[in-house]
Short mmCIF file of C-alpha atoms (C1' of nucleotides) in Angstrom, two decimals:
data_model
loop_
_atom_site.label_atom_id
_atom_site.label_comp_id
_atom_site.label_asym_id
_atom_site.label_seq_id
_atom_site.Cartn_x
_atom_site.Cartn_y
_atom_site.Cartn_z
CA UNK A 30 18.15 -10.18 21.05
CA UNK A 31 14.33 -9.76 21.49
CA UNK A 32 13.48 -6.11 22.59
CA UNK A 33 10.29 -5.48 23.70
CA UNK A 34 10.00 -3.54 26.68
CA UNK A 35 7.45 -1.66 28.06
CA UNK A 36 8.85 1.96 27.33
CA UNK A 37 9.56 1.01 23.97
CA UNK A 38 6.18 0.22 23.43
CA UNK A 39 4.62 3.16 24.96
CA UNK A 40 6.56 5.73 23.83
CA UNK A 41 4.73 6.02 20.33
CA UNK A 42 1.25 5.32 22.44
CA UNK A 43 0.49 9.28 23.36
CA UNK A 44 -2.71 10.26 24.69
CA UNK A 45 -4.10 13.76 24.38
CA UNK A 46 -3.58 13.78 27.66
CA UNK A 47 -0.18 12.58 27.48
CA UNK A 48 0.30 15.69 25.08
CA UNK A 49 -0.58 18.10 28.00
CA UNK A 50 -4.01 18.61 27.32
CA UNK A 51 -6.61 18.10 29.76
CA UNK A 52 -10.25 19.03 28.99
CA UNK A 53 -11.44 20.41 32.37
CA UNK A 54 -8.42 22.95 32.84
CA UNK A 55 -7.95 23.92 28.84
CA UNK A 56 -11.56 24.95 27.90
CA UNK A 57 -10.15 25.81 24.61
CA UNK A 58 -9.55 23.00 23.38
CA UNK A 59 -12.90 20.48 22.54
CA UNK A 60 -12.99 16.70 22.65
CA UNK A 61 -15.20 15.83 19.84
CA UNK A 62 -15.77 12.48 18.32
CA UNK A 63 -16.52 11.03 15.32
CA UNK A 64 -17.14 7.78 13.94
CA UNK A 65 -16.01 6.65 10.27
CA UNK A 66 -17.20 3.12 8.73
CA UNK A 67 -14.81 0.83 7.47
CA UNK A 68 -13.57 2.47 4.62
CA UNK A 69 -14.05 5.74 4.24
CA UNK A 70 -11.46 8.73 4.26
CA UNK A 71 -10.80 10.54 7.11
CA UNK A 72 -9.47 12.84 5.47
CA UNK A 73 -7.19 13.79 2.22
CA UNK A 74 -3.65 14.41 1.17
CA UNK A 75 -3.01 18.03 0.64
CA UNK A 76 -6.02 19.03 2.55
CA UNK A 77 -5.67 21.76 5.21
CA UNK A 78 -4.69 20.01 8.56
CA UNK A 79 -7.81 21.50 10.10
CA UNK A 80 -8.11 19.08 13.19
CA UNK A 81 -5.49 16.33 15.04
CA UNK A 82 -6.85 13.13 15.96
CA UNK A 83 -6.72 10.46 18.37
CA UNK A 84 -8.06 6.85 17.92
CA UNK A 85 -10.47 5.81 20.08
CA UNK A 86 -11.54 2.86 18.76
CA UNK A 87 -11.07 0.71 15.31
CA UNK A 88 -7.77 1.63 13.04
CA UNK A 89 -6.41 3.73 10.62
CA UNK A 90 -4.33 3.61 7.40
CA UNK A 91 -1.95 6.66 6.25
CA UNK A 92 -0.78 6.13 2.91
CA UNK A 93 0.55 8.34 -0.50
CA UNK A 94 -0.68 7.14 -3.81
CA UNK A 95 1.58 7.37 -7.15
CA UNK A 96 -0.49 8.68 -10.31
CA UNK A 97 -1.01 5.22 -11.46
CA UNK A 98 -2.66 4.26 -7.87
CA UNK A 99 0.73 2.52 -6.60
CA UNK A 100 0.12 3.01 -2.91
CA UNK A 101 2.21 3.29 0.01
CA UNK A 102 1.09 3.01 3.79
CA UNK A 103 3.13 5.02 6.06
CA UNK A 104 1.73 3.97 9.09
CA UNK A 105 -1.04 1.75 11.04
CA UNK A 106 -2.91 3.66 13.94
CA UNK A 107 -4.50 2.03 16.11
CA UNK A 108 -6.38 2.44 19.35
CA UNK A 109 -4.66 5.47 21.49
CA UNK A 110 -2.24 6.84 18.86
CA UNK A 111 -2.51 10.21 17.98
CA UNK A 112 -2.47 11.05 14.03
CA UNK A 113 -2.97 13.82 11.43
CA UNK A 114 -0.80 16.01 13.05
CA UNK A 115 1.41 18.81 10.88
CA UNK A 116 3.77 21.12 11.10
CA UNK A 117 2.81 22.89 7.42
CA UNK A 118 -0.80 23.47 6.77
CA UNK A 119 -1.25 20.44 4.37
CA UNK A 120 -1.70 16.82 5.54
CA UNK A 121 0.79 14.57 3.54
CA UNK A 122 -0.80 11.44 3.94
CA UNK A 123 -4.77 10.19 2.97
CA UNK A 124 -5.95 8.58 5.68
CA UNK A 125 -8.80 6.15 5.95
CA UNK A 126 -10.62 3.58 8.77
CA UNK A 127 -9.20 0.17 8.14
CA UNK A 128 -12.36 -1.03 10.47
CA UNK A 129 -15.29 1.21 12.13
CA UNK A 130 -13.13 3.87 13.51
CA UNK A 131 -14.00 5.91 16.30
CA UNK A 132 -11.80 8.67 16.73
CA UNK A 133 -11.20 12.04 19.02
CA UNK A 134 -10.52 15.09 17.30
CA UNK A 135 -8.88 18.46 18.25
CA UNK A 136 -8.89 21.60 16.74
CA UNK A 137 -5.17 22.06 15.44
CA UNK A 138 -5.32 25.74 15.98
CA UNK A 139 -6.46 25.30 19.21
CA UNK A 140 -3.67 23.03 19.69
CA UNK A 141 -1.21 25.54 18.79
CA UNK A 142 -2.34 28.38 20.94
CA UNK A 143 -2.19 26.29 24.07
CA UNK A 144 1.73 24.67 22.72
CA UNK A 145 2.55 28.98 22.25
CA UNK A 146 1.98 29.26 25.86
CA UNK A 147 2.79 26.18 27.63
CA UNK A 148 6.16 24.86 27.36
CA UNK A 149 5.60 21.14 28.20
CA UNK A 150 2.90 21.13 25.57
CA UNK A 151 5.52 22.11 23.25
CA UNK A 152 8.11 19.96 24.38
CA UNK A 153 5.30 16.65 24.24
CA UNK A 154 4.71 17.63 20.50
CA UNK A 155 8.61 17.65 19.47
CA UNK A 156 8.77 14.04 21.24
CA UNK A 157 5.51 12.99 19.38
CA UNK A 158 7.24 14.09 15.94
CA UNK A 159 10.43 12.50 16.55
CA UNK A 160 8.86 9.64 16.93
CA UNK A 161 7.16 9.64 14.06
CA UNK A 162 10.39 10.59 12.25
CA UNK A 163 11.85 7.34 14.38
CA UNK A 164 9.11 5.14 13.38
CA UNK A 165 9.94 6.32 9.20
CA UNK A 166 13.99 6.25 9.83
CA UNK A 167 13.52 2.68 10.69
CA UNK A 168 10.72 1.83 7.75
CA UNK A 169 13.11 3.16 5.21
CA UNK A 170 16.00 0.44 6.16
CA UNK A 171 12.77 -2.18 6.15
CA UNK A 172 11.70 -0.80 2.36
CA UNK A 173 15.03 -0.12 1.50
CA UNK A 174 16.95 -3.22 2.18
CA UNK A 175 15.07 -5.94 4.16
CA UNK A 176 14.08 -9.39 2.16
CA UNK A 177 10.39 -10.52 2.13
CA UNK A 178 10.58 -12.80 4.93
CA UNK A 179 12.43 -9.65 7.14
CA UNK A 180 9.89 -7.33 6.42
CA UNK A 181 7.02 -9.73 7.79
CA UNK A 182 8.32 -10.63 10.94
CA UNK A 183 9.08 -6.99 11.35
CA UNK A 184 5.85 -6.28 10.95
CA UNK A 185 4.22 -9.22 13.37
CA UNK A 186 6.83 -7.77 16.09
CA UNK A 187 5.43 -4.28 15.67
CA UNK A 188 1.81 -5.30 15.50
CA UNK A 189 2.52 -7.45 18.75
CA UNK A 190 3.86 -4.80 20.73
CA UNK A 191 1.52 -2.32 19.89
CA UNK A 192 -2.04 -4.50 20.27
CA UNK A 193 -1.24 -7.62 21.53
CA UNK A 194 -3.61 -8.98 24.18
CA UNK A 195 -1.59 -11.84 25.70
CA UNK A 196 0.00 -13.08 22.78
CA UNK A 197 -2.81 -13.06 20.22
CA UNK A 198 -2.15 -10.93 17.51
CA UNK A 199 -5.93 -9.96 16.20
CA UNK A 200 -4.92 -7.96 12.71
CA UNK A 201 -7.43 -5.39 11.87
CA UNK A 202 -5.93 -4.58 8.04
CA UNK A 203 -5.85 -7.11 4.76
CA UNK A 204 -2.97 -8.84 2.87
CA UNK A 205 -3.35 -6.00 0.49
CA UNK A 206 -2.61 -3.00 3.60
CA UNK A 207 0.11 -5.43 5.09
CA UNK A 208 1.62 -5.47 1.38
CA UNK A 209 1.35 -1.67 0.44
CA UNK A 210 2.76 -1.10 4.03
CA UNK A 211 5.56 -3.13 3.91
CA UNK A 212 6.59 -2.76 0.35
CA UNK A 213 5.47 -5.72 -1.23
CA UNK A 214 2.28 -7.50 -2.75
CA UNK A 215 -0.06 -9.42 -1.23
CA UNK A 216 0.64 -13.01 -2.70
CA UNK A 217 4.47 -12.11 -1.05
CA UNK A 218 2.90 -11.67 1.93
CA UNK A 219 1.00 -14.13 1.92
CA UNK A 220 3.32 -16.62 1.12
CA UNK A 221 5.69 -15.15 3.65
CA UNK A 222 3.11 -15.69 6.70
CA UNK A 223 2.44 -19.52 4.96
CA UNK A 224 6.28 -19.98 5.62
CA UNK A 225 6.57 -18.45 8.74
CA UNK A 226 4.06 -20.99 9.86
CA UNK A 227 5.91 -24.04 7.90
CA UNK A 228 8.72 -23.03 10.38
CA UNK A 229 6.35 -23.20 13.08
CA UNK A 230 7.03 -19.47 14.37
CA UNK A 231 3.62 -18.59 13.40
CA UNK A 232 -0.10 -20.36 14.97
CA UNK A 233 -3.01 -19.50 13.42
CA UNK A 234 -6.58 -19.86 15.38
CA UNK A 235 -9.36 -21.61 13.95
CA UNK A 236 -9.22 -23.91 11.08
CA UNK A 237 -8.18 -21.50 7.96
CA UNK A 238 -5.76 -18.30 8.65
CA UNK A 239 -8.30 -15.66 9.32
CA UNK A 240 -6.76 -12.31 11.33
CA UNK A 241 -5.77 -14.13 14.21
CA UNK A 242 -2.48 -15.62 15.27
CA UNK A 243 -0.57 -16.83 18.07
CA UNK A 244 3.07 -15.93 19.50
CA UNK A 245 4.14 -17.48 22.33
CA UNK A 246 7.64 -16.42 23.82
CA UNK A 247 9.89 -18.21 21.70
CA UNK A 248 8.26 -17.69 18.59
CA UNK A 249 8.69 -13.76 19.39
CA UNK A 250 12.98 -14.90 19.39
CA UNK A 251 12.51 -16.62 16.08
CA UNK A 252 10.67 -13.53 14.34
CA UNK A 253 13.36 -11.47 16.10
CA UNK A 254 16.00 -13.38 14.83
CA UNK A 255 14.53 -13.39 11.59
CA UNK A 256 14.10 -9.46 11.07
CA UNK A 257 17.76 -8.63 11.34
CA UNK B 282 4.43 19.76 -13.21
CA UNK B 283 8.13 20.70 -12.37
CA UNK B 284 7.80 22.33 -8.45
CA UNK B 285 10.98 24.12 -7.97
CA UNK B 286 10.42 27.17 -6.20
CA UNK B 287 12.77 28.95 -4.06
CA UNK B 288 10.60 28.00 -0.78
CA UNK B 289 10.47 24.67 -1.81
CA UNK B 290 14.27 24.10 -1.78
CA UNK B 291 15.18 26.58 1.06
CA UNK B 292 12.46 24.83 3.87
CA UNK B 293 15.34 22.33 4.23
CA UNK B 294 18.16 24.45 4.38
CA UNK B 295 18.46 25.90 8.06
CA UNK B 296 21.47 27.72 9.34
CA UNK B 297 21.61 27.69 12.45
CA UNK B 298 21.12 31.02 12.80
CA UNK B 299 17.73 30.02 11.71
CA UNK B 300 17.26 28.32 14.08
CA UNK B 301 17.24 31.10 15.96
CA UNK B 302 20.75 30.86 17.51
CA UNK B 303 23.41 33.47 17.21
CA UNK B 304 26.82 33.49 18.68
CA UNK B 305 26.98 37.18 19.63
CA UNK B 306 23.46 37.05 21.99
CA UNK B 307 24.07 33.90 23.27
CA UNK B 308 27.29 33.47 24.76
CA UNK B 309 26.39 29.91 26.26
CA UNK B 310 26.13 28.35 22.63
CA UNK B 311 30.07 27.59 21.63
CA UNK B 312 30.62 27.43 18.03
CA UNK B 313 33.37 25.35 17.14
CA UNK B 314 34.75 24.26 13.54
CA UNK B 315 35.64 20.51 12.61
CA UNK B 316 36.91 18.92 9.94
CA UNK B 317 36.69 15.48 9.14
CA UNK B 318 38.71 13.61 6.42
CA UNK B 319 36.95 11.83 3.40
CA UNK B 320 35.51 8.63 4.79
CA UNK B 321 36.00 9.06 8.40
CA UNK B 322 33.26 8.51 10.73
CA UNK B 323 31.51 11.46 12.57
CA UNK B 324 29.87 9.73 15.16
CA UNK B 325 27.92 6.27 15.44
CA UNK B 326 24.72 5.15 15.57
CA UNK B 327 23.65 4.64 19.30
CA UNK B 328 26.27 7.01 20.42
CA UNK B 329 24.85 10.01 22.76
CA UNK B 330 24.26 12.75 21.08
CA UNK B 331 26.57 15.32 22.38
CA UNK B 332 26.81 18.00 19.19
CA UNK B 333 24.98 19.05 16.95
CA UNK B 334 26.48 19.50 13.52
CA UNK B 335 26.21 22.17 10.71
CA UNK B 336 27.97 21.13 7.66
CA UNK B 337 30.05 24.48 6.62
CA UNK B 338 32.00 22.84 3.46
CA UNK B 339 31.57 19.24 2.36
CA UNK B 340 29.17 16.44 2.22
CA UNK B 341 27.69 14.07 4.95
CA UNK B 342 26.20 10.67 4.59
CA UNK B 343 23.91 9.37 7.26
CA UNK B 344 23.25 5.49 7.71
CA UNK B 345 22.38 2.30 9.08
CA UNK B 346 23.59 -1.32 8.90
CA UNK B 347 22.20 -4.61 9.04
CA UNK B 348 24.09 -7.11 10.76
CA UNK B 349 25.11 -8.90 7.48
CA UNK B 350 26.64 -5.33 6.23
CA UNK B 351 23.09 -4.39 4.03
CA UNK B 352 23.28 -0.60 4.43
CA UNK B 353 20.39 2.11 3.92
CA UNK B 354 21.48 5.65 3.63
CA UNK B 355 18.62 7.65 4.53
CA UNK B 356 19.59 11.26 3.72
CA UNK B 357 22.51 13.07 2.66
CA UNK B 358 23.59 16.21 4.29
CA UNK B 359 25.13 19.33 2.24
CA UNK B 360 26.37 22.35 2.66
CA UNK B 361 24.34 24.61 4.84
CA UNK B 362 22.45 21.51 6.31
CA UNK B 363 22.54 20.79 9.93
CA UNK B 364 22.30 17.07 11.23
CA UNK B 365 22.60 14.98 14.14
CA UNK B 366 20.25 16.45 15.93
CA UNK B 367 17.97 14.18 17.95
CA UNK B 368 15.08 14.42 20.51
CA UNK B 369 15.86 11.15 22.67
CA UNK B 370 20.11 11.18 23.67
CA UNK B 371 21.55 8.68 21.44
CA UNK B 372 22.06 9.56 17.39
CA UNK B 373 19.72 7.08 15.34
CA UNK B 374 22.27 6.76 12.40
CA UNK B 375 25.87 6.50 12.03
CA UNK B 376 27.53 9.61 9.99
CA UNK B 377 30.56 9.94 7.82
CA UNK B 378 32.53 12.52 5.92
CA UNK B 379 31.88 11.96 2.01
CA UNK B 380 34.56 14.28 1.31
CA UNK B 381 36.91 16.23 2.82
CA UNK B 382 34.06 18.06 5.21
CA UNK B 383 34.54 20.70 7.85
CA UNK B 384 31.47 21.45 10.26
CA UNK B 385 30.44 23.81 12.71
CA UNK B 386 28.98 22.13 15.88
CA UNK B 387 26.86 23.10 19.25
CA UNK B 388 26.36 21.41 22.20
CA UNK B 389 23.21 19.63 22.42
CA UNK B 390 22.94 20.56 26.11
CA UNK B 391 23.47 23.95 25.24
CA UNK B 392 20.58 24.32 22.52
CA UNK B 393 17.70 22.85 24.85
CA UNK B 394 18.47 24.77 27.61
CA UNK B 395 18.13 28.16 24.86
CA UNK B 396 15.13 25.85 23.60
CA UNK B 397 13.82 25.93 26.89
CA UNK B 398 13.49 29.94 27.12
CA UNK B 399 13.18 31.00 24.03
CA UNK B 400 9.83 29.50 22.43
CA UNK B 401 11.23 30.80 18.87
CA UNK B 402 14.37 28.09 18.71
CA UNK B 403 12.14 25.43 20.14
CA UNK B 404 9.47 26.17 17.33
CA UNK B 405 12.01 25.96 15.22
CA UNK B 406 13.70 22.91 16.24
CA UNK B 407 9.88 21.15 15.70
CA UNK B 408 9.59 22.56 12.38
CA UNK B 409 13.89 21.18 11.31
CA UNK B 410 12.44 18.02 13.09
CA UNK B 411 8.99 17.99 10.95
CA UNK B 412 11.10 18.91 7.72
CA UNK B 413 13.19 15.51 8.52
CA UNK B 414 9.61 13.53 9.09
CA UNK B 415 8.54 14.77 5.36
CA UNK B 416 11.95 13.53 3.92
CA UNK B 417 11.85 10.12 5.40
CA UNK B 418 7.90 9.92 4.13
CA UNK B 419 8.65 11.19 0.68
CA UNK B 420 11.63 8.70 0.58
CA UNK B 421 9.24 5.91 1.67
CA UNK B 422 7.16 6.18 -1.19
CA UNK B 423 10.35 5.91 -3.33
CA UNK B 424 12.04 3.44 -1.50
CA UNK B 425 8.71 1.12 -1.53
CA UNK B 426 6.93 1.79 -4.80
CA UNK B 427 9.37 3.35 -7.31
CA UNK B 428 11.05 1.71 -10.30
CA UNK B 429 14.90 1.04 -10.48
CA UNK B 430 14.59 5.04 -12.61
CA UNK B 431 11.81 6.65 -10.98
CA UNK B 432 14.18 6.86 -7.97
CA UNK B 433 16.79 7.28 -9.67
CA UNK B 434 15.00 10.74 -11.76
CA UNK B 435 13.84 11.67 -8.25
CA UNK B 436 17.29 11.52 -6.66
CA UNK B 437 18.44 13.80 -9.64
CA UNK B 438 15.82 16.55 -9.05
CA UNK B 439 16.75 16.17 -5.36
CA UNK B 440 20.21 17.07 -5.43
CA UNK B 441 19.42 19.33 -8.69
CA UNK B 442 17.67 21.71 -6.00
CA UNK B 443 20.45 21.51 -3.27
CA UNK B 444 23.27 21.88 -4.59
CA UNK B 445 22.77 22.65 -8.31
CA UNK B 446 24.40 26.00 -9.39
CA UNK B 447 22.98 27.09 -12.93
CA UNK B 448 22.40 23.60 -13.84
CA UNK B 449 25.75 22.30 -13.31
CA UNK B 450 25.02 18.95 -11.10
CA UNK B 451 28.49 18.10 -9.21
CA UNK B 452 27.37 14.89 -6.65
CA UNK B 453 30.07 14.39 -4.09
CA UNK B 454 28.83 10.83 -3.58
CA UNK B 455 29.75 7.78 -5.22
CA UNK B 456 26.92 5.26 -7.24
CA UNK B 457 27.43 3.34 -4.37
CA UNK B 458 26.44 6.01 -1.92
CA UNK B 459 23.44 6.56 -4.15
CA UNK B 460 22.50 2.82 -4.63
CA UNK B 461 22.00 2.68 -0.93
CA UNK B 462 20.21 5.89 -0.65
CA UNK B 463 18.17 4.34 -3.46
CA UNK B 464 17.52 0.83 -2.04
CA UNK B 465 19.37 -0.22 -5.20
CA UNK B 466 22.74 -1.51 -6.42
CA UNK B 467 25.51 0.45 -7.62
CA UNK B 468 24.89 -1.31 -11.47
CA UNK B 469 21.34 -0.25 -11.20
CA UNK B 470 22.17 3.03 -10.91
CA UNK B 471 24.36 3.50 -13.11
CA UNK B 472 22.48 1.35 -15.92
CA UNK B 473 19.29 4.07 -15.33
CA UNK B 474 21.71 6.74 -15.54
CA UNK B 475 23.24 5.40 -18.92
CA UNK B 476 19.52 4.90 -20.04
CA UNK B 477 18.81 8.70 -18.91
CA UNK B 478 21.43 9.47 -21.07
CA UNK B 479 20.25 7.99 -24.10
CA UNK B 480 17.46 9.48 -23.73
CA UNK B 481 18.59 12.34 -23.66
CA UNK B 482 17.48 13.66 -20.34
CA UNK B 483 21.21 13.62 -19.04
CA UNK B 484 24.56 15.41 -20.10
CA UNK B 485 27.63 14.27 -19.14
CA UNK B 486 30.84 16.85 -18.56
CA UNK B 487 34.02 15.57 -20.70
CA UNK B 488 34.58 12.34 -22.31
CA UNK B 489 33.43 10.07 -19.65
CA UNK B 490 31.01 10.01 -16.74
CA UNK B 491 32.02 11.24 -13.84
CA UNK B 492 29.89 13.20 -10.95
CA UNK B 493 29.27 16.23 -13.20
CA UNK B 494 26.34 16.43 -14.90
CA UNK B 495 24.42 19.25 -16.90
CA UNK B 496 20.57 19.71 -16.39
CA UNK B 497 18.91 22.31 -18.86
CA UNK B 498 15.24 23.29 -18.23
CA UNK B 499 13.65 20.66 -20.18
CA UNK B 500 15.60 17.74 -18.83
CA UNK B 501 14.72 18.79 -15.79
CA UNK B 502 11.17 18.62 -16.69
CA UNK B 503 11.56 15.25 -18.56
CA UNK B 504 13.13 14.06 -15.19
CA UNK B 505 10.06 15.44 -13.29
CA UNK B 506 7.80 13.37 -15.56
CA UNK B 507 9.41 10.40 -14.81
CA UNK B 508 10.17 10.16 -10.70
CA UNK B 509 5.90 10.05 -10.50
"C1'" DC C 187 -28.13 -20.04 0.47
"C1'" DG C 188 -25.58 -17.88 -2.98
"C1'" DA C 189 -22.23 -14.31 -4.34
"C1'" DG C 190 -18.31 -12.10 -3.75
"C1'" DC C 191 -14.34 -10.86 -1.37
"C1'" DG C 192 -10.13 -12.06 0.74
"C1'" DC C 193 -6.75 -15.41 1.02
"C1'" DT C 194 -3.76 -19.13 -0.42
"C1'" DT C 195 -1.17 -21.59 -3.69
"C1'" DG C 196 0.86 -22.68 -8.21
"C1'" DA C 197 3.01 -21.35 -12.79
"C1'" DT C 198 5.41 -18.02 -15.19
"C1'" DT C 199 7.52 -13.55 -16.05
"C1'" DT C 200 10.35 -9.76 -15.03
"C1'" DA C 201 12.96 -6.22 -12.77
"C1'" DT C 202 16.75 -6.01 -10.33
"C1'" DA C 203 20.67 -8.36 -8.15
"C1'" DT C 204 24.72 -10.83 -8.76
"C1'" DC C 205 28.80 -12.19 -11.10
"C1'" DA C 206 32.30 -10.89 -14.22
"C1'" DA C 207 35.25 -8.29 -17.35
"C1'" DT C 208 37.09 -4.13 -18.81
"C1'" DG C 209 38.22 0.86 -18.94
"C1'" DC C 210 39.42 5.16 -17.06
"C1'" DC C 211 41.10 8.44 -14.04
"C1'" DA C 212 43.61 10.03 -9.74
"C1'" DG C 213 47.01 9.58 -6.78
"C1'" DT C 214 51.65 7.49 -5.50
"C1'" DG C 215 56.15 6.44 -5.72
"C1'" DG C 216 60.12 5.52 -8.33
"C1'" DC D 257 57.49 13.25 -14.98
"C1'" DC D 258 55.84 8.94 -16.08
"C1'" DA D 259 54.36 4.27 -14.96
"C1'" DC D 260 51.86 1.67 -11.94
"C1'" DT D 261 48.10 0.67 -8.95
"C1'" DG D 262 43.74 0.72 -7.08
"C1'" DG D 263 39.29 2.54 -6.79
"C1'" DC D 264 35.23 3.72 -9.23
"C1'" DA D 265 32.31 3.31 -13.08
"C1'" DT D 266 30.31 1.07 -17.09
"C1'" DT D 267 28.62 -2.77 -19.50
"C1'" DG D 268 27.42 -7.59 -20.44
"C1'" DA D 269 25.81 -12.29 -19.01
"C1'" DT D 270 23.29 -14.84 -15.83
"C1'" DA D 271 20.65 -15.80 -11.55
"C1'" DT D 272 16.97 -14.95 -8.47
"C1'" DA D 273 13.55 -12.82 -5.45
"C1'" DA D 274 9.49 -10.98 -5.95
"C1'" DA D 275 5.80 -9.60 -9.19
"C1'" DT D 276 2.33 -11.01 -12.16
"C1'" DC D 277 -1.03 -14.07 -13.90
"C1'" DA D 278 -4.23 -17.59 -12.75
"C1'" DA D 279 -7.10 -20.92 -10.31
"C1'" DG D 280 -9.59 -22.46 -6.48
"C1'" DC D 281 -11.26 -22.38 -1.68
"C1'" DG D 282 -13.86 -20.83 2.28
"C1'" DC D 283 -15.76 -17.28 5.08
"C1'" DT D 284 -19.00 -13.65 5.61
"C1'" DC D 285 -22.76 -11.25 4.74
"C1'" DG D 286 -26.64 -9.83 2.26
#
DNA sequence: CGAGCGCTTGATTTATATCAATGCCAGTGG
DNA sequence: CCACTGGCATTGATATAAATCAAGCGCTCG
């Protein structure tokens, strides 16, 4: 059964706004933004959790590193979601732009005032959490106990419902990202997405698989099918 | 480094007094005792979410199932620990009795509409709900980069700060139980635990293996070392 | 236009899963 | 109270999915 309706798909896109916040009537809070090159950190794990952001434009990588640089991505954000929020002090992820990022940023502690005395505000950032704590209750089962071939049509049916434009899926992050997000390594992957497209559930644009793919309606069902 | 202090292991452990709730002041919350028989089912995944649960003696498993029967636990729940509690109105996992388990529960109804009036329990229901988040992103590091005993060593020094009293280790859950908490099988498990054995790092209580474990300082240490 | 990075594909290795046998303890019923 | 039974755990042998090692191709960008 192929899920993918609208609420589902918005319900981990927040705005700032969405979170209550409105820049004319809160003139504590400031809109800034920043711009980060492909690349480069936004910020570190185990620094304070000084400011909450919100892509604007581009996408971002969250991921924990082992001591021997084993990495693990937690989670893709991509234009409109809201990241680097806390509940402690610390962030507990590293997060960089996967592309030329533009982002919105918001003092936390500004944040926090306005959520002590506005109960909606509050409410909006207990749904933004739990959906974050969703979005990892479901990863674990995927790292836990999905094959190779299950994990990357779990991934293309996430990607499409959270920046498809009509059906083309334009990836912003490598093999290697895909890999480190999903558990795996990048020849896996890569070899996955080859067989996916063997079955025909997978279209690639242009004459050598660069980013780009198509899914039309029934290839959606097959890649459902296929993530259990 | 071995991190093992007091805060550390407590930030998980909320009563639900902690959370701000207390039977005397707040004659609308009704708090009523269960118990549930070893292996019986406490409620199902996709079931609304009508209580929420405080385990008072016992041991809880949370889960979820592929269709094929592949199952991923993805947290255990001890004594003192409160569960099923959920910010949308269906529970996300399926829960069962690991033993003979009795628990106190609350109407979910009940503890939003104190939520919604007393900004203490709602800041504390976003900081239980955060605590969750960090669990399920701690356990996807493990679950997607660890070796068979990394995760295995890290499950130890786990339950080691739950439940351990003066170093005496008494798990309530089978190696199957663990295995799918690990993302591994039951033989793996018990293979690392056979090899943490022999190396010392382990000691076993009478003449054969089973559940009880002892844990001195420096094993604890060595085990520290090797989770990463 | 050349260099290098990212990707694919093939060959081989390896960690873990699977299959299988056996042992031990706990609970049950005679 | 003891013998039986069944569940759980350990351990060994083998299979396998995915990792690792390796080569080559084709964009992209400098």
């Amino acid at each position: 059964m192929l899920v993918r309706n609208a609420a589902d798909a918005s319900s981990r896109h927040h705005s700032l706004r969405e979170l209550g916040l409105n820049t004319s009537s809160n003139p504590i809070i400031s809109l800034n933004e920043f711009t980060y090159k492909k690349g480069i950190e936004i910020y570190g794990e185990k620094e304070p959790a000084e400011y909450v952001y919100q892509v604007k434009s581009g996408a971002v990588r969250s991921y924990k590193l082992l001591s021997d640089g084993r990495r693990q991505i937690g989670a893709f954000h991509l234009v409109g979601d809201i990241f680097g929020l806390e509940n402690g002090s610390e962030h507990r992820f590293t997060t960089e732009a996967i592309v030329d990022t533009t982002v919105r940023l918001v003092k936390r502690q500004s944040l926090e005032l306005v959520a002590e005395g506005d109960a909606m505000v509050a409410r909006n950032l207990l749904s933004m959490t739990a959906n974050n704590l969703q979005h990892a209750e479901d990863h674990m089962l995927l790292l836990g106990r999905k094959t190779s071939l299950e994990r990357v049509a779990a991934f293309l049916l996430e990607m499409d419902t959270r920046l498809t434009a009509a059906g083309i899926l334009a990836l912003p992050m490598s093999r290697r990202d895909i890999a480190d997000y999903l558990g795996l390594t990048l020849e896996t992957v890569s070899r996955a997405l080859s067989r996916l497209q063997d079955l025909g559930i997978l279209g690639f644009i242009g004459n050598t698989q660069r980013q780009i793919m198509l899914l039309d309606r029934h290839q959606l069902a097959a890649l459902d099918d296929l993530q259990n």
